[in-house]
Short mmCIF file of C-alpha atoms in Angstrom, two decimals:
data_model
loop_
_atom_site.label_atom_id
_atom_site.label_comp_id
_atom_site.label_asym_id
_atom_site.label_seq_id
_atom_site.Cartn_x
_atom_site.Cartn_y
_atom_site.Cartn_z
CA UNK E 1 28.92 -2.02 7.74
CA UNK E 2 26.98 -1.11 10.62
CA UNK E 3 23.37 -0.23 9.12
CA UNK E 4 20.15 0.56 10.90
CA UNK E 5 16.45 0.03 8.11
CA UNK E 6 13.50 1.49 9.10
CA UNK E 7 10.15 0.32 7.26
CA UNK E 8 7.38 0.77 6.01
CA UNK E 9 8.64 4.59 4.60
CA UNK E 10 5.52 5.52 5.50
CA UNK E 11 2.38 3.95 6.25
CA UNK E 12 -1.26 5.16 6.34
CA UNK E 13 -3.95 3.75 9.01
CA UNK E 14 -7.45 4.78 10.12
CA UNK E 15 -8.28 5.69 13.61
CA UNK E 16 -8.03 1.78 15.86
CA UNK E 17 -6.24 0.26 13.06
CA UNK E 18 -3.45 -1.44 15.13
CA UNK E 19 -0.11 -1.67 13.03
CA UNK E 20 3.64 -2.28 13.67
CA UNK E 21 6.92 -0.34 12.69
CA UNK E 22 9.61 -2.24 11.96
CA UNK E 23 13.61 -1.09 12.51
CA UNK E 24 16.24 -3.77 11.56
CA UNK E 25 19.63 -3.43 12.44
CA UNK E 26 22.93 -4.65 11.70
CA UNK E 27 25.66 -3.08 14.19
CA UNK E 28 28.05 -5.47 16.13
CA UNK E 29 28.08 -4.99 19.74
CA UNK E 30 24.46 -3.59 20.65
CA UNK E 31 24.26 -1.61 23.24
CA UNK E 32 20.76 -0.14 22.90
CA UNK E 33 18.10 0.89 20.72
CA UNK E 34 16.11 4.17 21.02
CA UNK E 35 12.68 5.31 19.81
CA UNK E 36 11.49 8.68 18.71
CA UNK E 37 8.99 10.43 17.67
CA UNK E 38 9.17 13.25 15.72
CA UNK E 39 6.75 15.97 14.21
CA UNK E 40 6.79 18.56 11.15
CA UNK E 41 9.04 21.69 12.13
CA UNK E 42 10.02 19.80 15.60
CA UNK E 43 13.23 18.07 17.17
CA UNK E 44 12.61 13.92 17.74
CA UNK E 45 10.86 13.54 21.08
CA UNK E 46 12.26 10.56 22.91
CA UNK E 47 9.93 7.65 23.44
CA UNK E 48 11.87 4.36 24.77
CA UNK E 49 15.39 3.40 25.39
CA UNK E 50 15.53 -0.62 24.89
CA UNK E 51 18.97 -2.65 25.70
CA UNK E 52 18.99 -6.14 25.28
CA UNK E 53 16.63 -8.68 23.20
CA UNK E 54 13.35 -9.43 25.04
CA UNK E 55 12.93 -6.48 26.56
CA UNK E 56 9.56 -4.92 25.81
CA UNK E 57 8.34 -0.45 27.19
CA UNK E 58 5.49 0.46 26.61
CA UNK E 59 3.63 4.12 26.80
CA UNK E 60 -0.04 4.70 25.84
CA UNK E 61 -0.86 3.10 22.82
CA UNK E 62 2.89 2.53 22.15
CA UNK E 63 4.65 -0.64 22.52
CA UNK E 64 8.31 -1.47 21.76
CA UNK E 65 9.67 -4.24 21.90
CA UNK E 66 13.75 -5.77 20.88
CA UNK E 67 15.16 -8.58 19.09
CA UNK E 68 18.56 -9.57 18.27
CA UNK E 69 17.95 -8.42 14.99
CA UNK E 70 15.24 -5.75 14.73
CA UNK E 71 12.68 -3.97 17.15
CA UNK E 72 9.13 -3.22 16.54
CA UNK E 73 7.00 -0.37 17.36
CA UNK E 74 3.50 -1.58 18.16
CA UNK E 75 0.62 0.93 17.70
CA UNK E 76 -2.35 -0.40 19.24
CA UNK E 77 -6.13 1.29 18.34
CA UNK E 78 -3.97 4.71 17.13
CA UNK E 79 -5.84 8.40 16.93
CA UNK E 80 -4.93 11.00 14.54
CA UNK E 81 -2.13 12.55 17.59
CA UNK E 82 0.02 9.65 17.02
CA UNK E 83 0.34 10.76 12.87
CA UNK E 84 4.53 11.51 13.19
CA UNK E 85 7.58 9.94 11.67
CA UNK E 86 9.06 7.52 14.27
CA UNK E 87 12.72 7.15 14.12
CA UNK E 88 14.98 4.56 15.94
CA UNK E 89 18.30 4.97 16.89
CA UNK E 90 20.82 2.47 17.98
CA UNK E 91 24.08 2.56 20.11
CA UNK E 92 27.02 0.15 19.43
CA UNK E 93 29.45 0.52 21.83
CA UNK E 94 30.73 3.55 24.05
CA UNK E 95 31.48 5.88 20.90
CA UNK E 96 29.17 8.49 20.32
CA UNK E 97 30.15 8.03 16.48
CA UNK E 98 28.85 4.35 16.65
CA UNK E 99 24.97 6.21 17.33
CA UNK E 100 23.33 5.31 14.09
CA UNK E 101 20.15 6.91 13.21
CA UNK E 102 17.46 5.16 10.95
CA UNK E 103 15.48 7.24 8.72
CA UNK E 104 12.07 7.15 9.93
CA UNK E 105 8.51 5.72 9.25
CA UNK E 106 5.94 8.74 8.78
CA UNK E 107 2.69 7.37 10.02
CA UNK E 108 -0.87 9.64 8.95
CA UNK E 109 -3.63 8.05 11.37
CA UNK E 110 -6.87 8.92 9.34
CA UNK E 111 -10.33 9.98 11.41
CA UNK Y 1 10.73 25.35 29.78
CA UNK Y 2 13.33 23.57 30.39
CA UNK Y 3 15.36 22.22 27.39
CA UNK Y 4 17.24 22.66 24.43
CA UNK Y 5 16.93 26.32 22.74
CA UNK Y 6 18.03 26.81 18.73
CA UNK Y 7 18.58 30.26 17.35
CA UNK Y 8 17.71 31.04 14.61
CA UNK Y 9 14.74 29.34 13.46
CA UNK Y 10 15.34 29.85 9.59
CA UNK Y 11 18.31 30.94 7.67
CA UNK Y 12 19.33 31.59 3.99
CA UNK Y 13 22.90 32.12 3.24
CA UNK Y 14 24.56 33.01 0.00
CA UNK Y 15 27.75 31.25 -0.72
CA UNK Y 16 30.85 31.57 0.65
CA UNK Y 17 29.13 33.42 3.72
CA UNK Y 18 29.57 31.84 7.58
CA UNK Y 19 27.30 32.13 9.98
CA UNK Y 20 26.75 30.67 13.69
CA UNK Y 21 24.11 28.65 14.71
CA UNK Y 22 23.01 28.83 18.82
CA UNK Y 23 22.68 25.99 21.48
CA UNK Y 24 21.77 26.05 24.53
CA UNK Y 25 20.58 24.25 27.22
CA UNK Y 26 19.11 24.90 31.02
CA UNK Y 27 19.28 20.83 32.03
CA UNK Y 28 23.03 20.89 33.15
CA UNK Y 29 23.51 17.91 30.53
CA UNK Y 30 27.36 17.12 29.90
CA UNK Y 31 26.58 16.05 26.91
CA UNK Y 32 25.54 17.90 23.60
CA UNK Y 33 25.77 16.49 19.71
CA UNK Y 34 25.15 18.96 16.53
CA UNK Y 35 22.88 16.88 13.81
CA UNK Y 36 22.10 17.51 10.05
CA UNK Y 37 18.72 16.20 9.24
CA UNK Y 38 18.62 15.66 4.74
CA UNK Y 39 15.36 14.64 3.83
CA UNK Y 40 14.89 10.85 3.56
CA UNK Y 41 18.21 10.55 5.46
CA UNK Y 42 18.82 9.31 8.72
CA UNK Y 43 20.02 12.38 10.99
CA UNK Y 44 23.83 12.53 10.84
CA UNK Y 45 26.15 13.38 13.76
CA UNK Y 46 28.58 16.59 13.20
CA UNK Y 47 30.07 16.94 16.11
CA UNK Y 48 29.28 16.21 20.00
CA UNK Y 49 31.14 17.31 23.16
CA UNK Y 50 31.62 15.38 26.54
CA UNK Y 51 31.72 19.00 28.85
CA UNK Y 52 33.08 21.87 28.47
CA UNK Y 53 36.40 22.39 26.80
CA UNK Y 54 35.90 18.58 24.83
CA UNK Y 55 34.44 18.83 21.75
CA UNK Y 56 35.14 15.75 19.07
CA UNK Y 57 33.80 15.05 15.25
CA UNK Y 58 31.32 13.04 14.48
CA UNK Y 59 30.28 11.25 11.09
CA UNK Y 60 30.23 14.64 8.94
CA UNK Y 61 32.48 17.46 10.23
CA UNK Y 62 33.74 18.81 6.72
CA UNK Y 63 32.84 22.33 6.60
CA UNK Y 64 31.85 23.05 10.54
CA UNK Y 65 33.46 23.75 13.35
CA UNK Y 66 32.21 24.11 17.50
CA UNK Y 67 33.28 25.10 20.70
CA UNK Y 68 32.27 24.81 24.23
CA UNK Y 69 33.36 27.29 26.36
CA UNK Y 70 30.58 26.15 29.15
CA UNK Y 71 28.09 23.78 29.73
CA UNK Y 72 24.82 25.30 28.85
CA UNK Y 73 26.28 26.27 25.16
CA UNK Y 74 27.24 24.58 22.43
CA UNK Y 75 27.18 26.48 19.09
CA UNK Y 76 28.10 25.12 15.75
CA UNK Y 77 29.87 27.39 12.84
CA UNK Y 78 29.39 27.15 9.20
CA UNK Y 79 32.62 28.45 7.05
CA UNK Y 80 32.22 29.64 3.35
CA UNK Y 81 28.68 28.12 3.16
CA UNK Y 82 28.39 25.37 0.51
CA UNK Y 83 24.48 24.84 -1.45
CA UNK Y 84 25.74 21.45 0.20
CA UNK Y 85 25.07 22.44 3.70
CA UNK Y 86 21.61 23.41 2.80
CA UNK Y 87 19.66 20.83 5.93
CA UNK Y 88 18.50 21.18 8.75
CA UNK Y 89 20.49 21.25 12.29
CA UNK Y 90 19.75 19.77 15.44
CA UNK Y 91 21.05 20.38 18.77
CA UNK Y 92 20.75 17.94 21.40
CA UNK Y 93 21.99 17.14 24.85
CA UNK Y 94 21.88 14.13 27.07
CA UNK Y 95 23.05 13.30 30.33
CA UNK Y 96 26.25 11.28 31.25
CA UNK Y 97 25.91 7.14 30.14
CA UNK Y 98 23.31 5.43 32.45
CA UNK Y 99 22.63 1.79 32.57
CA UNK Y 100 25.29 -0.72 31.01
CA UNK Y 101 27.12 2.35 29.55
CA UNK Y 102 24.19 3.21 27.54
CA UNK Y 103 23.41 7.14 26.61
CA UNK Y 104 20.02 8.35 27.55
CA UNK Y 105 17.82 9.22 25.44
CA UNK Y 106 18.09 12.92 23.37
CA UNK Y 107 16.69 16.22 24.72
CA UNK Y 108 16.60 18.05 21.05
CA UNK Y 109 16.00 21.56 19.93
CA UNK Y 110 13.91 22.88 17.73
CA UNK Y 111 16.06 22.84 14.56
CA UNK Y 112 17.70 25.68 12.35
CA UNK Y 113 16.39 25.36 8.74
CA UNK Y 114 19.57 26.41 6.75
CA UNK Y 115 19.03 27.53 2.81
CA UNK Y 116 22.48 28.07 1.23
CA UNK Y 117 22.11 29.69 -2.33
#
C-alpha cells in the first residue's frame, strides 16, 4: 500500500539548534517528492519539488535532500519564523490520485 | 495578489443542509484539486480537474460534488451535510506537468473551516 510517514510529530528546538525532518515513503514508481510548509489558519506554502534520489534544494536555512527511501528536511541554525508544520508530498506516477500527502512535523523554534 | 481565493472563511452547517464552497484563481492554472485537511491526517484529495469541463474524483468524493465551468473557478458542493464532513477544505491549483511528467508544486488557498452540527 502506497504510504508516505512523516516524523518526529512534532519537534521542539531553540533558536541555532540545527535538526532534521524526516519523510519515509513507500509508493512504487516515484515520480517526485514535494515539501511544504504550512502555518496556523494558512494553506501549505510550497518549498521544494525533488525527483530522483541524490538530488539535494536548498532555500535559506532549508535543505532537502532525496533518497530512494525517504527525504530529509535539514534546518540549519533555525529562528522562531521557521516554527510551522512541514508536510511532504509525493507523486507516483501520472495520476493525480497517486499524490499522497504525509501528515506533517510541527516544528516550535524557541528564542 | 495573485493566487488562490477561498470563500468563506468559516462555516457551521446543521445537518442535512448543503452549501457551496468558492475557488478561484487569477494564475491561469489548468489545474485545480479540492482537499480535506482532519487533524493529524494527511490532507486528502476530493476531487481535481484537468481544465474546464474535466473534473474527476479523487481519494474521498462521497458526499461532494464540483464543476468547472471555466478556468479561474472551481467550487466544491456539500449535499445533506454529515457531522462527518466537519474539516477543513483546501483549494489548490497548479500548472500543467513540468519536468519528467512531474506536477508542480501547489498554489493553495486559504482554507474554509467547515463545522457541521
Amino acid at each position: 500500500e502506497d504510504q508516505v510517514t512523516q516524523s518526529p510529530e512534532a519537534l521542539r528546538l531553540q533558536e541555532g539548534e540545527s535538526s532534521s525532518l524526516n519523510c519515509s515513503y513507500t509508493v512504487s514508481g516515484l515520480r517526485g517528492l514535494f515539501w511544504y510548509r504550512q502555518d496556523p489558519g494558512k494553506g501549505p506554502e510550497f518549498l521544494f519539488t525533488l525527483y530522483s534520489a541524490g538530488e539535494e534544494k536548498e532555500k535559506e536555512r532549508l535543505k532537502a535532500t532525496l533518497t530512494k527511501k525517504e527525504s530529509f528536511l535539514h534546518i540549519t541554525a533555525p529562528k522562531p519564523e521557521d516554527s510551522a508544520t512541514y508536510l511532504c508530498a509525493v507523486q507516483a506516477g501520472n495520476n493525480f490520485n497517486k499524490f499522497y500527502f504525509g501528515s506533517g512535523t510541527k516544528l516550535n523554534v524557541k528564542p | 495578489n495573485a493566487g488562490v481565493t477561498q470563500t468563506p472563511k468559516f462555516r457551521i452547517l446543521k445537518i442535512g443542509q448543503s452549501m457551496t464552497l468558492q475557488c478561484t484563481q487569477d494564475m491561469n492554472h489548468n489545474y485545480m484539486y479540492w482537499y480535506r485537511q482532519d487533524p493529524g491526517m494527511g490532507l486528502k484529495l476530493i476531487y481535481y480537474s484537468v481544465g474546464a469541463g474535466i473534473t474527476d474524483k479523487g481519494e474521498v468524493p462521497n458526499g461532494y460534488n464540483v464543476s468547472r465551468s471555466t478556468t479561474e473557478d472551481f467550487p466544491l458542493r456539500l449535499e445533506l451535510a454529515a457531522p462527518s464532513q466537519t474539516s477543513v477544505y483546501f483549494c489548490a491549483s497548479s500548472a500543467p506537468e513540468g519536468r519528467a511528467g512531474v506536477g508542480y508544486g501547489y498554489t493553495f488557498g486559504s482554507g474554509t473551516r467547515l463545522t457541521v452540527v
